[in-house]
GROMACS .gro file of C-alpha atoms in nm:
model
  233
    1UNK     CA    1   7.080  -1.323  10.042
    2UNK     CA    2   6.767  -1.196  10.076
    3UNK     CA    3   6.722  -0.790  10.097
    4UNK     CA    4   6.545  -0.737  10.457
    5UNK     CA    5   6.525  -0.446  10.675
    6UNK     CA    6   6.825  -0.401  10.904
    7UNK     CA    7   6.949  -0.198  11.138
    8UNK     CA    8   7.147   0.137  11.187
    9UNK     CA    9   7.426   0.201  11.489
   10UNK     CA   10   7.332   0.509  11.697
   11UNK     CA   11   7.626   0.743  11.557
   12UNK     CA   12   7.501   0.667  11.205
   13UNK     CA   13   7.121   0.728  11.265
   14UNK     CA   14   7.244   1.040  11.444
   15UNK     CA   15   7.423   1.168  11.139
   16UNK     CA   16   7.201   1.056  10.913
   17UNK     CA   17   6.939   1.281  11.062
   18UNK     CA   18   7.181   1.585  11.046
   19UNK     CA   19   7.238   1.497  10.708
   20UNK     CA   20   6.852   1.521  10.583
   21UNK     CA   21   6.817   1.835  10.792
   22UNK     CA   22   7.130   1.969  10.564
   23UNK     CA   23   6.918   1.875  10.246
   24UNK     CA   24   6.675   2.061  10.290
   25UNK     CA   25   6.850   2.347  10.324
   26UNK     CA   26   7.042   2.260  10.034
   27UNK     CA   27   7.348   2.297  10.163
   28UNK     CA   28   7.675   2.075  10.053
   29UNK     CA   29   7.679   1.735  10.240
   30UNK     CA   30   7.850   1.415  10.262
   31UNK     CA   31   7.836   1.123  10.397
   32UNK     CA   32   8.179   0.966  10.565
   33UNK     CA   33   8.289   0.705  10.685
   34UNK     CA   34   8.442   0.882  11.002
   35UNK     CA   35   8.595   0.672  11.219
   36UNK     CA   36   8.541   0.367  11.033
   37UNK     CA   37   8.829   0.230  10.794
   38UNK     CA   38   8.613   0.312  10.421
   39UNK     CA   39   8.265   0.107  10.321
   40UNK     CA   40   8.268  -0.306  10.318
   41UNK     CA   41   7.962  -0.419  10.097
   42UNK     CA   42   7.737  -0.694  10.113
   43UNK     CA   43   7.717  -0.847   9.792
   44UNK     CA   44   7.305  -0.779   9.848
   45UNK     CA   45   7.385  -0.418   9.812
   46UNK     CA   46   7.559  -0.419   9.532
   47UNK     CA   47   7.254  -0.602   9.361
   48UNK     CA   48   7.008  -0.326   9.482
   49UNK     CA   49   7.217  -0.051   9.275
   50UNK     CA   50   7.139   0.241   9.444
   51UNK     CA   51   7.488   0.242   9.672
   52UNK     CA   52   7.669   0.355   9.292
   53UNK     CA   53   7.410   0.644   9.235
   54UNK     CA   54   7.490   0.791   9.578
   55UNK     CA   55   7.872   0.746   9.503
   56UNK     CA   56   7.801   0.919   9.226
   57UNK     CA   57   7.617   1.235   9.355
   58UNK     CA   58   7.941   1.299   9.563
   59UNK     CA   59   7.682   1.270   9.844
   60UNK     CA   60   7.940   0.971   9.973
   61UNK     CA   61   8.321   0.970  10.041
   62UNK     CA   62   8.499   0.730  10.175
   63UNK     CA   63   8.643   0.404  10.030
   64UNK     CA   64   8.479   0.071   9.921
   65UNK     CA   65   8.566  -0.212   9.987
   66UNK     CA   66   8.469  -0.535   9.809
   67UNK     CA   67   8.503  -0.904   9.945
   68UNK     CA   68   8.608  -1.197   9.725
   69UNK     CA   69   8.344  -1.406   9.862
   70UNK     CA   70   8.070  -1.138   9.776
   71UNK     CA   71   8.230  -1.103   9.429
   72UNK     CA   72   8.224  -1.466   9.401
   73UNK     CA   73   7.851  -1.503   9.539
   74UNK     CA   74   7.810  -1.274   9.241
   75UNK     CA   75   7.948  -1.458   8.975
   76UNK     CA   76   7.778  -1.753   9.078
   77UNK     CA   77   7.397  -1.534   9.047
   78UNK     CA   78   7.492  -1.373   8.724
   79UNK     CA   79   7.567  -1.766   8.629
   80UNK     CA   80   7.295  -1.879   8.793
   81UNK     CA   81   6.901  -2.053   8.651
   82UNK     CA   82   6.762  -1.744   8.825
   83UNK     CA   83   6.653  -1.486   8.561
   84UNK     CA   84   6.617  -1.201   8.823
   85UNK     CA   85   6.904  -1.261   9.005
   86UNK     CA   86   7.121  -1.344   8.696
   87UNK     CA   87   7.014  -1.000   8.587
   88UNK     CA   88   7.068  -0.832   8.951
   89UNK     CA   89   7.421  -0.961   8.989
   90UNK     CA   90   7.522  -0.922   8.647
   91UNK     CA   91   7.449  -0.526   8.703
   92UNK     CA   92   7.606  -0.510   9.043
   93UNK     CA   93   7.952  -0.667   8.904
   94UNK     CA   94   7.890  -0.345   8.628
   95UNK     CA   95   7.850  -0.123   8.872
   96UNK     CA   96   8.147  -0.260   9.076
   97UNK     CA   97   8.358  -0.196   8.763
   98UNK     CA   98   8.175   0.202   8.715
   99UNK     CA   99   8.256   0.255   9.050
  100UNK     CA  100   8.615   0.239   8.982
  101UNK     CA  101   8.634   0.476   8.701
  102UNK     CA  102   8.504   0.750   8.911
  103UNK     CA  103   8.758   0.976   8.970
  104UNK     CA  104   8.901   1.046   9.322
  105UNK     CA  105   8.749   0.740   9.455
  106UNK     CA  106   8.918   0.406   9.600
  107UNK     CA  107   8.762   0.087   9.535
  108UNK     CA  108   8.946  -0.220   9.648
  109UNK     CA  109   8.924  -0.595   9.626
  110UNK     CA  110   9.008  -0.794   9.972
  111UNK     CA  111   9.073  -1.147  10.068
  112UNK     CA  112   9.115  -1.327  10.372
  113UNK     CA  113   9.206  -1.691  10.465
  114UNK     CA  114   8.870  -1.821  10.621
  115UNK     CA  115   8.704  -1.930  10.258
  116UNK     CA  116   8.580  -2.220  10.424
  117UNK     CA  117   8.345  -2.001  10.630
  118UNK     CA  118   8.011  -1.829  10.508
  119UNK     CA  119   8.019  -1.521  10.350
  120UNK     CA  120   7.822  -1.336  10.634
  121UNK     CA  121   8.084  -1.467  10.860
  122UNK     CA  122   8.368  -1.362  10.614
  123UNK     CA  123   8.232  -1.010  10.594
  124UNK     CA  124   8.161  -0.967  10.981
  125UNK     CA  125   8.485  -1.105  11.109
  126UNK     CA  126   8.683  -0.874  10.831
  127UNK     CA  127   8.465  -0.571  10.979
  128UNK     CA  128   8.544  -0.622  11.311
  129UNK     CA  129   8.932  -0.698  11.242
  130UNK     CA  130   8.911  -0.345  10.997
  131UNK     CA  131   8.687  -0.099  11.136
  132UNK     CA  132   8.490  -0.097  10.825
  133UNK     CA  133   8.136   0.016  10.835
  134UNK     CA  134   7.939  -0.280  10.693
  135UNK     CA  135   7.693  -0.173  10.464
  136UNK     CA  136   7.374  -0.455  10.420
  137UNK     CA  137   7.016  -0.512  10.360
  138UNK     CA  138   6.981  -0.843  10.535
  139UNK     CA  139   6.877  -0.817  10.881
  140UNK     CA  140   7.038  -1.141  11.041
  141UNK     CA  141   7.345  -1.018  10.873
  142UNK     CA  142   7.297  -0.675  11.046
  143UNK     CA  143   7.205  -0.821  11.331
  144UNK     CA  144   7.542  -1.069  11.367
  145UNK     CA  145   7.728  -0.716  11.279
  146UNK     CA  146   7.598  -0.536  11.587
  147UNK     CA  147   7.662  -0.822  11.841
  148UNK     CA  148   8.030  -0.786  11.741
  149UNK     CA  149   8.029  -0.425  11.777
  150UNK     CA  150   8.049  -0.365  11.413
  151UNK     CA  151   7.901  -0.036  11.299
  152UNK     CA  152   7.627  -0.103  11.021
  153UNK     CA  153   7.438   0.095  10.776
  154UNK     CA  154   7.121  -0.004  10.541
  155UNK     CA  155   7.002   0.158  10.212
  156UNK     CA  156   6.616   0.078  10.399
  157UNK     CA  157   6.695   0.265  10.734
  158UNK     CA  158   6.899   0.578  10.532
  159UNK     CA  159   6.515   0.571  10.298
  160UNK     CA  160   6.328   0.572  10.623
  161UNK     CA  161   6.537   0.873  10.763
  162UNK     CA  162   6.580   1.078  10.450
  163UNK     CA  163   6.190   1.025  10.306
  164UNK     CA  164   5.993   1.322  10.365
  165UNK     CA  165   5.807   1.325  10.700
  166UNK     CA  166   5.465   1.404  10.597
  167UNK     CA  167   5.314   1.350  10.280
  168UNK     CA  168   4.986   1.508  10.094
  169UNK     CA  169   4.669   1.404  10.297
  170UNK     CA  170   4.834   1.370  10.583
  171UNK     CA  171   4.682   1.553  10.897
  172UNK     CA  172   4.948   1.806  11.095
  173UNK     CA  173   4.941   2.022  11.388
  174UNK     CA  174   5.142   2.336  11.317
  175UNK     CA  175   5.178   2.649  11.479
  176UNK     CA  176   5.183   2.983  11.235
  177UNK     CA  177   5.461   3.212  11.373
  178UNK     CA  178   5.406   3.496  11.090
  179UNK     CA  179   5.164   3.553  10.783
  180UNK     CA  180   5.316   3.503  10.451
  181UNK     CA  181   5.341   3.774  10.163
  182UNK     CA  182   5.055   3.659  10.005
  183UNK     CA  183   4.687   3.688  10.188
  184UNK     CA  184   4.592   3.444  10.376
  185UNK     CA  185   4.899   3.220  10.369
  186UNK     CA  186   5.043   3.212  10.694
  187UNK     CA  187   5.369   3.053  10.801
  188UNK     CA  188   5.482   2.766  11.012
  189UNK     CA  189   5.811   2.509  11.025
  190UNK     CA  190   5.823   2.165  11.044
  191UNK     CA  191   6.075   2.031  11.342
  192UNK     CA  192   6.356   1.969  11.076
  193UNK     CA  193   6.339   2.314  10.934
  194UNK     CA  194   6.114   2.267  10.652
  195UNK     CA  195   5.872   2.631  10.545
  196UNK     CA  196   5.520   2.497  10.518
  197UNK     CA  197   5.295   2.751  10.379
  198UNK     CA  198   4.923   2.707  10.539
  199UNK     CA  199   4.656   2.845  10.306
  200UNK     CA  200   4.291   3.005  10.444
  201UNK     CA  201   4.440   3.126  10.692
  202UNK     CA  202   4.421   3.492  10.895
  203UNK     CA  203   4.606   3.728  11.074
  204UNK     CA  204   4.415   3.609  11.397
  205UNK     CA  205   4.592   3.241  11.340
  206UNK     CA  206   4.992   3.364  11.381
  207UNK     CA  207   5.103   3.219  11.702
  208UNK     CA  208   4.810   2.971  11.733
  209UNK     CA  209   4.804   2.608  11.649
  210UNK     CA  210   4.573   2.488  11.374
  211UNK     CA  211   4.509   2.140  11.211
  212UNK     CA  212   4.577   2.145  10.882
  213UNK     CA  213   4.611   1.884  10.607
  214UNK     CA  214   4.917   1.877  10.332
  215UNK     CA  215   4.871   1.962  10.001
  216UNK     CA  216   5.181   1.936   9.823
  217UNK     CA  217   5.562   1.991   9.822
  218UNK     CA  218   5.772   2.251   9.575
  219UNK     CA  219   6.121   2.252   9.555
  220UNK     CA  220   6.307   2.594   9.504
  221UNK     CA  221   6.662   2.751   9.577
  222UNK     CA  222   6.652   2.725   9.917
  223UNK     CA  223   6.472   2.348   9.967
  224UNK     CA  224   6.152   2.220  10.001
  225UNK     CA  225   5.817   2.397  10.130
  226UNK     CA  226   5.552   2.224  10.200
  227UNK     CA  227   5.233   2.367  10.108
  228UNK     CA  228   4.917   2.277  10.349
  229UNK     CA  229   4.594   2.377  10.396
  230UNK     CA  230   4.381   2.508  10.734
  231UNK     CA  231   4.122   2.246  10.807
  232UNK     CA  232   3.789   2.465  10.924
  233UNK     CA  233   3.687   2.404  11.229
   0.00000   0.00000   0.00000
């Protein structure tokens, strides 16, 4: 399967955004499954790696749940001519096995009759029959999910959402509400709650709105500020 943009339900985007709002103010998150009966993979996801790291942060509860068809459309890559993809599956069926040692978590193997059917099928029609949240980078497989009401997630949309919103160079209008405790920094917030510290400026700039250009990011005890600079007009 190739690993495509896809798609993200409504109530996930939703809480997704919450959730990067929450990280920036460093405060203790997680990511559940809520209504949806624990995590079904797509055997693309597994390959990509990055679902075990988050597991691993704590950042994700729930339980996973593994297909036999994906596990099989593993073994079949990590057997396969393919170096990449031999190399790819043969760390995802790793990772499957890491997953389960972590403590507190539930990882389970499922199977269903319909092995005659492909595995995008398989995983869809288990979804829907479940309530799992499908989890997949491949956007036809996404997009089959949503038409049968499944609720999906992908590690692409969940970047795009959690990335930071501006980066250095990047022009932004921000208003300075206060001056900051060293001269000529003054103050502003981004819409998600991030600090932004604009340097040159004066005490005649709080409460007006200035172009400025970002600089750079630091990361201390309480989150992120971004540091930006007052373009002269």
């Amino acid at each position: 399967m190739r690993v495509v943009d896809g798609i993200l339900s409504v109530a996930v985007l939703i809480q997704a955004i919450a959730i990067s709002k929450m990280i920036g103010r460093k405060q203790k998150i997680h990511i559940q499954s809520g209504t949806a009966k624990g995590y079904l993979f797509d055997t693309n996801v597994i390959m990509d790696g990055r679902m075990s790291a988050l597991y691993e942060t704590g950042l994700m509860q729930g339980s996973v749940i593994i297909h036999e068809a994906v596990l099989k459309e593993l073994h079949i890559l990590a057997d396969g001519k393919d170096a990449l993809k031999r190399e790819r599956a043969r760390n995802g069926l790793a990772q499957c096995e890491s997953m389960k040692q972590l403590a507190g978590f539930h990882f389970s193997v499922v199977s269903s009759q319909e092995t005659d059917k492909k595995t995008d099928d398989i995983l869809v029609e288990y979804a829907t029959k479940q309530g799992c949240l499908l989890i997949t980078n491949d956007a036809a497989l996404a997009e089959l999910g949503r038409i049968h009401n499944v609720q999906v997630l992908t590690m692409h949309t969940l970047e795009q959402v959690l990335k930071p919103k501006y980066y250095p160079g990047d022009q932004i209008e921000l208003k300075i509400v206060r001056m900051g405790d060293t001269s000529r920094q003054g103050i502003a917030y981004l819409e998600d709650g991030t600090m932004v510290v604009v340097e040159q400026c004066r005490k005649s700039d709080v409460h007006t709105v200035l172009d400025t250009i970002a600089t750079h990011y630091v990361s201390t005890n309480t989150g992120r500020i971004l540091f930006a600079r007052k373009i002269s007009r």
